[in-house]
Amino acid sequence: MFFFLLFLALTFDTQGVLPKRDHRENITDAVVRGKHIWERNDCIGCHTLLGEGAYFAPELGNVYKRRGPDFIKAWIKGQPTGVPGRRQMPQFHLTDQELDDLVAFFKWTSEINTSNWPPNIEG
Ligand code: HEC
């Protein structure tokens, strides 16, 4: 009985805390469009987002804080780098509007309260 009540208490606590952590009130139309671009192009087939996804390429949940908007857009436009010995990312031919939407999505993900995960800015 004790553990059942504890389970209920923690469940209610989680339900109360989660909406604040993911700051869903800041989900703008641009963030939604950016998420769709992320899904349509299967970015998660190579990258992780907050730990979910494939481990071929860097974690992008905090890429907005790590690199900033201009770097992100220039990076995506400039692929593939062709640098020998480095893993390559394809060219997606995204428009400037689509790049802005992706950046809005990455900004939003970078502001999710993840209890300081990943532990360093490169992770
Ligand atoms: C085929 C695998 C692959 C796919 C699909 C892919 N990427 Fe990448 N991406 C990479 C690799 C590999 C790197 C790192 C390359 C390097 O460091 O030289 C990278 C790096 C990046 C970086 C820079 C990360 C940093 O820390 O500097 C960003 C931003 C990025 N990708 C965004 C995207 C987005 C947005 C999509 C979907 C539209 C996407 N990627 C799809 C392979 C991929």
Coordinates of N, CA, C and O and ligand atoms in Angstrom, one line a residue:
M1 N 0.8 -1.2 0.0 CA 0.0 0.0 0.0 C 0.9 1.3 0.0 O 0.6 2.2 -0.8
F2 N 1.9 1.2 0.8 CA 2.8 2.4 0.9 C 3.4 2.7 -0.5 O 3.4 3.8 -0.9
F3 N 3.9 1.6 -1.1 CA 4.6 1.9 -2.4 C 3.6 2.3 -3.5 O 3.9 3.1 -4.4
F4 N 2.4 1.8 -3.4 CA 1.3 2.2 -4.3 C 1.1 3.7 -4.2 O 1.0 4.5 -5.1
L5 N 0.9 4.2 -2.9 CA 0.7 5.6 -2.7 C 1.9 6.4 -3.1 O 1.7 7.5 -3.7
L6 N 3.1 5.9 -2.9 CA 4.3 6.6 -3.3 C 4.3 6.7 -4.8 O 4.6 7.8 -5.4
F7 N 3.9 5.6 -5.5 CA 3.8 5.6 -7.0 C 2.9 6.7 -7.4 O 3.2 7.5 -8.3
L8 N 1.7 6.8 -6.8 CA 0.7 7.8 -7.2 C 1.2 9.2 -7.0 O 1.1 10.1 -7.8
A9 N 1.9 9.4 -5.8 CA 2.4 10.7 -5.5 C 3.4 11.2 -6.5 O 3.4 12.3 -7.0
L10 N 4.3 10.3 -6.9 CA 5.4 10.6 -7.9 C 4.8 10.8 -9.3 O 5.2 11.7 -10.0
T11 N 3.7 10.0 -9.6 CA 3.1 10.2 -10.9 C 2.4 11.6 -11.0 O 2.6 12.3 -12.0
F12 N 1.7 12.0 -9.9 CA 1.1 13.3 -9.9 C 2.2 14.4 -10.0 O 2.0 15.4 -10.7
D13 N 3.3 14.2 -9.2 CA 4.3 15.2 -9.2 C 4.9 15.3 -10.7 O 5.1 16.5 -11.2
T14 N 5.2 14.2 -11.3 CA 5.7 14.3 -12.7 C 4.8 15.0 -13.6 O 5.2 15.8 -14.4
Q15 N 3.5 14.7 -13.5 CA 2.5 15.3 -14.4 C 2.5 16.9 -14.2 O 2.3 17.6 -15.1
G16 N 2.8 17.3 -13.0 CA 2.8 18.7 -12.7 C 4.1 19.4 -13.2 O 4.1 20.5 -13.7
V17 N 5.2 18.6 -13.1 CA 6.5 19.2 -13.4 C 6.8 19.2 -14.9 O 7.4 20.2 -15.4
L18 N 6.4 18.2 -15.6 CA 6.8 18.1 -17.1 C 6.4 19.3 -17.9 O 7.2 19.8 -18.7
P19 N 5.2 19.8 -17.8 CA 4.8 20.9 -18.7 C 5.7 22.1 -18.5 O 6.0 22.8 -19.4
K20 N 6.2 22.3 -17.3 CA 7.1 23.4 -17.0 C 8.5 23.2 -17.7 O 9.1 24.1 -18.2
R21 N 8.9 21.9 -17.6 CA 10.2 21.6 -18.1 C 10.3 21.8 -19.7 O 11.3 22.2 -20.2
D22 N 9.3 21.4 -20.4 CA 9.4 21.5 -21.8 C 8.9 22.8 -22.4 O 8.7 22.9 -23.6
H23 N 8.6 23.7 -21.5 CA 8.1 25.1 -21.8 C 7.3 25.1 -23.1 O 7.6 25.8 -24.1
R24 N 6.2 24.3 -23.1 CA 5.4 24.2 -24.3 C 4.7 25.5 -24.7 O 4.3 25.6 -25.9
E25 N 4.6 26.4 -23.8 CA 4.0 27.7 -24.2 C 4.8 28.5 -25.2 O 4.4 29.4 -25.9
N26 N 6.1 28.0 -25.4 CA 7.0 28.7 -26.4 C 7.0 28.0 -27.7 O 7.9 28.3 -28.5
I27 N 6.1 27.0 -27.9 CA 6.1 26.3 -29.2 C 5.4 27.2 -30.2 O 4.2 27.2 -30.3
T28 N 6.2 27.9 -31.0 CA 5.6 28.8 -32.1 C 5.4 28.0 -33.3 O 5.8 26.8 -33.5
D29 N 4.7 28.6 -34.3 CA 4.6 27.9 -35.6 C 5.9 27.6 -36.3 O 6.0 26.5 -36.9
A30 N 6.9 28.4 -36.1 CA 8.2 28.2 -36.6 C 8.8 26.9 -36.0 O 9.4 26.1 -36.7
V31 N 8.6 26.7 -34.7 CA 9.2 25.5 -34.0 C 8.5 24.3 -34.6 O 9.1 23.3 -34.8
V32 N 7.2 24.4 -34.8 CA 6.4 23.2 -35.3 C 6.9 22.9 -36.7 O 7.2 21.7 -37.0
R33 N 7.1 23.9 -37.5 CA 7.6 23.7 -38.9 C 9.0 23.1 -38.9 O 9.3 22.1 -39.6
G34 N 9.8 23.6 -38.0 CA 11.2 23.1 -37.8 C 11.2 21.6 -37.4 O 12.0 20.8 -38.0
K35 N 10.3 21.2 -36.5 CA 10.2 19.8 -36.1 C 9.8 19.0 -37.3 O 10.3 17.8 -37.5
H36 N 8.9 19.5 -38.2 CA 8.5 18.7 -39.3 C 9.6 18.5 -40.3 O 9.8 17.4 -40.9
I37 N 10.4 19.6 -40.5 CA 11.6 19.5 -41.4 C 12.6 18.4 -40.8 O 13.2 17.6 -41.5
W38 N 12.8 18.5 -39.5 CA 13.6 17.5 -38.8 C 13.1 16.1 -39.1 O 13.9 15.2 -39.4
E39 N 11.8 15.9 -39.0 CA 11.3 14.5 -39.3 C 11.3 14.1 -40.7 O 11.7 13.0 -41.1
R40 N 10.9 15.0 -41.6 CA 10.9 14.7 -43.0 C 12.2 14.3 -43.6 O 12.3 13.4 -44.5
N41 N 13.3 14.9 -43.1 CA 14.6 14.7 -43.6 C 15.4 13.6 -42.8 O 16.6 13.3 -43.1
D42 N 14.7 13.0 -41.9 CA 15.3 11.9 -41.1 C 16.7 12.3 -40.5 O 17.6 11.5 -40.5
C43 N 16.7 13.5 -39.9 CA 18.0 13.9 -39.3 C 18.3 12.9 -38.1 O 19.5 12.6 -37.9
I44 N 17.3 12.3 -37.6 CA 17.5 11.4 -36.4 C 18.0 10.1 -36.8 O 18.5 9.3 -36.0
G45 N 18.1 9.8 -38.2 CA 18.7 8.6 -38.7 C 20.2 8.6 -38.5 O 20.9 7.6 -38.5
C46 N 20.8 9.8 -38.2 CA 22.2 9.9 -37.9 C 22.5 10.6 -36.5 O 23.5 10.3 -35.8
H47 N 21.6 11.6 -36.2 CA 21.8 12.4 -34.9 C 21.0 11.9 -33.8 O 19.9 11.3 -34.0
T48 N 21.4 12.2 -32.6 CA 20.5 12.1 -31.4 C 19.9 13.5 -31.1 O 20.5 14.5 -31.4
L49 N 18.7 13.5 -30.5 CA 18.1 14.7 -30.0 C 17.8 14.4 -28.5 O 16.9 13.5 -28.3
L50 N 18.5 15.0 -27.6 CA 18.3 14.6 -26.2 C 18.5 13.1 -25.9 O 17.7 12.5 -25.2
G51 N 19.4 12.6 -26.6 CA 19.8 11.2 -26.4 C 19.0 10.2 -27.2 O 19.4 9.0 -27.3
E52 N 17.9 10.6 -27.9 CA 17.1 9.7 -28.7 C 17.6 9.8 -30.2 O 17.7 10.9 -30.7
G53 N 17.8 8.6 -30.8 CA 18.2 8.6 -32.2 C 19.4 7.8 -32.4 O 19.7 6.8 -31.7
A54 N 20.1 8.1 -33.5 CA 21.2 7.3 -34.0 C 22.5 7.9 -33.5 O 22.6 9.1 -33.3
Y55 N 23.6 7.1 -33.4 CA 24.8 7.6 -32.8 C 25.9 7.8 -33.8 O 27.1 7.6 -33.5
F56 N 25.5 8.1 -35.0 CA 26.5 8.3 -36.1 C 27.1 9.7 -36.1 O 28.2 10.0 -36.4
A57 N 26.3 10.7 -35.6 CA 26.6 12.1 -35.7 C 26.3 12.8 -34.3 O 25.6 12.2 -33.5
P58 N 26.8 14.1 -34.2 CA 26.7 14.7 -32.8 C 25.2 14.9 -32.3 O 24.3 15.0 -33.1
E59 N 25.1 14.9 -31.0 CA 23.9 15.2 -30.3 C 23.5 16.7 -30.7 O 24.4 17.6 -30.7
L60 N 22.2 16.9 -31.0 CA 21.8 18.2 -31.4 C 20.8 18.9 -30.5 O 20.4 20.1 -30.8
G61 N 20.5 18.3 -29.4 CA 19.6 19.0 -28.4 C 20.1 20.3 -27.9 O 19.3 21.2 -27.7
N62 N 21.4 20.4 -27.8 CA 22.0 21.6 -27.3 C 22.9 22.3 -28.4 O 23.7 23.2 -28.1
V63 N 22.7 22.0 -29.7 CA 23.5 22.6 -30.7 C 23.3 24.1 -30.8 O 24.2 24.8 -31.2
Y64 N 22.1 24.6 -30.5 CA 21.9 26.0 -30.6 C 22.8 26.7 -29.6 O 23.4 27.8 -29.9
K65 N 22.9 26.2 -28.4 CA 23.8 26.9 -27.4 C 25.3 26.7 -27.8 O 26.1 27.5 -27.5
R66 N 25.6 25.5 -28.4 CA 27.0 25.2 -28.7 C 27.5 26.1 -29.9 O 28.6 26.6 -29.9
R67 N 26.7 26.2 -30.9 CA 27.1 26.8 -32.1 C 26.4 28.2 -32.5 O 27.0 29.0 -33.2
G68 N 25.2 28.3 -32.1 CA 24.5 29.5 -32.4 C 23.8 29.4 -33.8 O 24.1 28.6 -34.6
P69 N 22.8 30.3 -34.1 CA 22.0 30.2 -35.3 C 22.8 30.4 -36.6 O 22.5 29.6 -37.6
D70 N 23.8 31.3 -36.7 CA 24.4 31.5 -38.0 C 25.3 30.3 -38.4 O 25.3 29.9 -39.5
F71 N 26.0 29.7 -37.4 CA 26.8 28.5 -37.7 C 25.9 27.4 -38.1 O 26.2 26.7 -39.1
I72 N 24.8 27.2 -37.5 CA 23.9 26.0 -37.8 C 23.5 26.2 -39.3 O 23.5 25.2 -40.0
K73 N 23.0 27.4 -39.7 CA 22.5 27.6 -41.0 C 23.7 27.4 -42.0 O 23.5 26.7 -43.1
A74 N 24.8 28.0 -41.8 CA 26.0 27.9 -42.7 C 26.4 26.4 -42.8 O 26.8 26.0 -43.9
W75 N 26.4 25.7 -41.7 CA 26.8 24.3 -41.7 C 25.9 23.5 -42.6 O 26.4 22.8 -43.4
I76 N 24.6 23.6 -42.4 CA 23.7 22.8 -43.2 C 23.8 23.1 -44.7 O 23.8 22.2 -45.5
K77 N 24.0 24.4 -45.0 CA 24.1 24.8 -46.4 C 25.4 24.3 -47.0 O 25.5 24.0 -48.2
G78 N 26.5 24.2 -46.2 CA 27.8 23.8 -46.7 C 28.1 22.4 -46.8 O 29.2 22.0 -47.1
Q79 N 27.1 21.5 -46.6 CA 27.4 20.0 -46.6 C 27.4 19.5 -48.0 O 26.6 20.0 -48.9
P80 N 28.0 18.4 -48.3 CA 29.0 17.8 -47.4 C 30.3 18.5 -47.4 O 30.7 19.2 -48.4
T81 N 31.1 18.3 -46.3 CA 32.3 19.1 -46.2 C 33.4 18.5 -47.1 O 34.3 19.2 -47.5
G82 N 33.3 17.2 -47.3 CA 34.4 16.5 -48.1 C 35.7 16.4 -47.4 O 36.7 16.0 -48.1
V83 N 35.7 16.7 -46.1 CA 37.0 16.6 -45.4 C 37.4 15.1 -45.2 O 36.6 14.3 -44.7
P84 N 38.5 14.7 -45.7 CA 38.9 13.3 -45.7 C 39.0 12.8 -44.2 O 39.4 13.5 -43.3
G85 N 38.5 11.6 -44.0 CA 38.5 11.0 -42.7 C 37.4 11.4 -41.8 O 37.4 10.9 -40.6
R86 N 36.6 12.4 -42.2 CA 35.5 12.7 -41.3 C 34.2 12.2 -41.8 O 34.0 12.1 -43.1
R87 N 33.3 11.9 -40.9 CA 32.0 11.4 -41.4 C 31.3 12.5 -42.1 O 31.4 13.7 -41.8
Q88 N 30.5 12.2 -43.1 CA 29.9 13.2 -44.0 C 28.4 13.3 -43.7 O 27.7 12.3 -43.4
M89 N 27.9 14.5 -43.8 CA 26.4 14.8 -43.7 C 26.0 15.2 -45.1 O 26.6 15.9 -45.8
P90 N 24.8 14.7 -45.6 CA 24.3 15.0 -46.9 C 23.9 16.5 -47.1 O 23.7 17.2 -46.1
Q91 N 23.8 16.9 -48.3 CA 23.2 18.2 -48.7 C 21.7 18.0 -48.8 O 21.2 17.2 -49.5
F92 N 20.9 18.9 -48.0 CA 19.5 18.7 -48.0 C 18.7 19.8 -48.9 O 17.5 19.7 -49.0
H93 N 19.4 20.7 -49.4 CA 18.8 21.8 -50.3 C 17.6 22.4 -49.6 O 16.5 22.5 -50.1
L94 N 17.8 22.9 -48.4 CA 16.8 23.6 -47.6 C 16.8 25.1 -48.0 O 17.8 25.6 -48.3
T95 N 15.6 25.7 -48.0 CA 15.5 27.1 -48.2 C 15.8 27.9 -47.0 O 15.9 27.3 -45.9
D96 N 16.0 29.2 -47.2 CA 16.4 30.0 -46.0 C 15.3 30.0 -44.9 O 15.5 29.9 -43.7
Q97 N 14.0 29.9 -45.4 CA 12.9 29.8 -44.5 C 12.9 28.5 -43.7 O 12.8 28.5 -42.5
E98 N 13.3 27.4 -44.4 CA 13.3 26.1 -43.7 C 14.5 26.1 -42.7 O 14.4 25.5 -41.6
L99 N 15.6 26.8 -43.1 CA 16.7 26.8 -42.1 C 16.4 27.6 -40.9 O 16.7 27.3 -39.8
D100 N 15.6 28.7 -41.1 CA 15.2 29.5 -39.9 C 14.3 28.7 -39.0 O 14.3 28.8 -37.8
D101 N 13.4 27.9 -39.7 CA 12.5 27.1 -38.9 C 13.2 26.0 -38.1 O 12.9 25.8 -36.9
L102 N 14.2 25.4 -38.7 CA 15.1 24.4 -38.0 C 15.8 25.1 -36.8 O 15.8 24.5 -35.7
V103 N 16.3 26.3 -37.0 CA 17.0 27.0 -35.9 C 16.0 27.3 -34.8 O 16.3 27.1 -33.6
A104 N 14.8 27.7 -35.1 CA 13.8 27.9 -34.1 C 13.5 26.6 -33.3 O 13.4 26.7 -32.1
F105 N 13.5 25.5 -34.0 CA 13.2 24.2 -33.3 C 14.4 23.9 -32.4 O 14.3 23.5 -31.3
F106 N 15.7 24.1 -32.9 CA 16.8 23.8 -32.1 C 16.9 24.8 -30.9 O 17.4 24.4 -29.8
K107 N 16.5 26.0 -31.1 CA 16.5 27.0 -29.9 C 15.5 26.5 -28.9 O 15.9 26.4 -27.7
W108 N 14.4 26.1 -29.3 CA 13.4 25.6 -28.4 C 13.9 24.3 -27.6 O 13.8 24.2 -26.4
T109 N 14.5 23.4 -28.3 CA 15.0 22.1 -27.7 C 16.1 22.5 -26.7 O 16.2 21.9 -25.6
S110 N 16.9 23.5 -27.1 CA 18.0 23.8 -26.2 C 17.6 24.4 -24.9 O 18.3 24.5 -23.9
E111 N 16.3 24.9 -24.8 CA 15.8 25.5 -23.6 C 14.9 24.6 -22.8 O 14.4 25.0 -21.8
I112 N 14.8 23.3 -23.2 CA 14.1 22.4 -22.4 C 14.9 22.1 -21.1 O 16.2 22.0 -21.2
N113 N 14.3 22.1 -19.9 CA 15.0 21.8 -18.7 C 15.3 20.3 -18.6 O 14.4 19.5 -18.3
T114 N 16.5 19.9 -18.9 CA 16.9 18.5 -18.9 C 17.7 18.2 -17.6 O 18.5 17.2 -17.6
S115 N 17.6 19.0 -16.6 CA 18.4 18.8 -15.4 C 19.9 18.7 -15.7 O 20.6 17.8 -15.3
N116 N 20.4 19.6 -16.6 CA 21.8 19.8 -17.0 C 22.3 18.6 -17.8 O 23.5 18.2 -17.6
W117 N 21.5 17.9 -18.5 CA 22.0 16.8 -19.4 C 21.9 17.3 -20.8 O 21.0 18.0 -21.2
P118 N 22.9 17.1 -21.7 CA 24.1 16.3 -21.4 C 25.1 17.2 -20.5 O 25.0 18.4 -20.5
P119 N 26.0 16.5 -19.8 CA 26.8 17.2 -18.8 C 27.8 18.2 -19.4 O 28.3 19.0 -18.6
N120 N 28.1 18.1 -20.7 CA 29.0 19.2 -21.2 C 28.4 19.7 -22.6 O 27.6 19.0 -23.2
I121 N 28.9 20.9 -23.0 CA 28.3 21.6 -24.1 C 28.6 20.8 -25.4 O 27.8 21.0 -26.4
E122 N 29.6 20.0 -25.5 CA 29.9 19.3 -26.7 C 29.1 18.0 -26.8 O 29.1 17.3 -27.8
G123 N 28.4 17.6 -25.8 CA 27.7 16.3 -25.7 C 26.4 16.3 -26.3 O 25.7 17.3 -26.5
Ligands
HEC1 C1 23.8 10.6 -43.1 C2 24.0 11.1 -41.7 C3 23.4 12.5 -41.4 C4 22.2 13.0 -41.5 C5 21.0 12.3 -42.2 C6 22.2 14.3 -41.0 N1 23.4 14.6 -40.5 FE1 23.9 16.4 -39.5 N2 25.8 15.7 -39.3 C7 26.3 14.4 -39.7 C8 27.7 14.3 -39.3 C9 28.5 13.1 -39.6 C10 28.0 15.5 -38.6 C11 29.4 15.8 -38.1 C12 30.4 16.0 -39.2 C13 31.7 16.6 -38.7 O1 31.9 16.9 -37.6 O2 32.6 16.7 -39.6 C14 26.9 16.3 -38.6 C15 26.8 17.6 -38.0 C16 25.7 18.4 -38.0 C17 25.6 19.7 -37.3 C18 26.8 20.4 -36.6 C19 26.9 19.8 -35.2 C20 27.9 20.5 -34.3 O3 28.0 20.1 -33.2 O4 28.7 21.3 -34.9 C21 24.3 20.1 -37.4 C22 23.7 21.4 -36.9 C23 23.6 19.1 -38.2 N3 24.4 18.1 -38.5 C24 22.2 19.2 -38.5 C25 21.5 18.2 -39.2 C26 20.1 18.4 -39.6 C27 19.3 19.6 -39.3 C28 19.8 17.3 -40.3 C29 18.5 16.9 -41.0 C30 18.0 17.9 -41.9 C31 21.0 16.4 -40.3 N4 22.0 17.0 -39.7 C32 21.1 15.2 -40.9 C33 25.5 13.5 -40.3 C34 24.2 13.6 -40.7

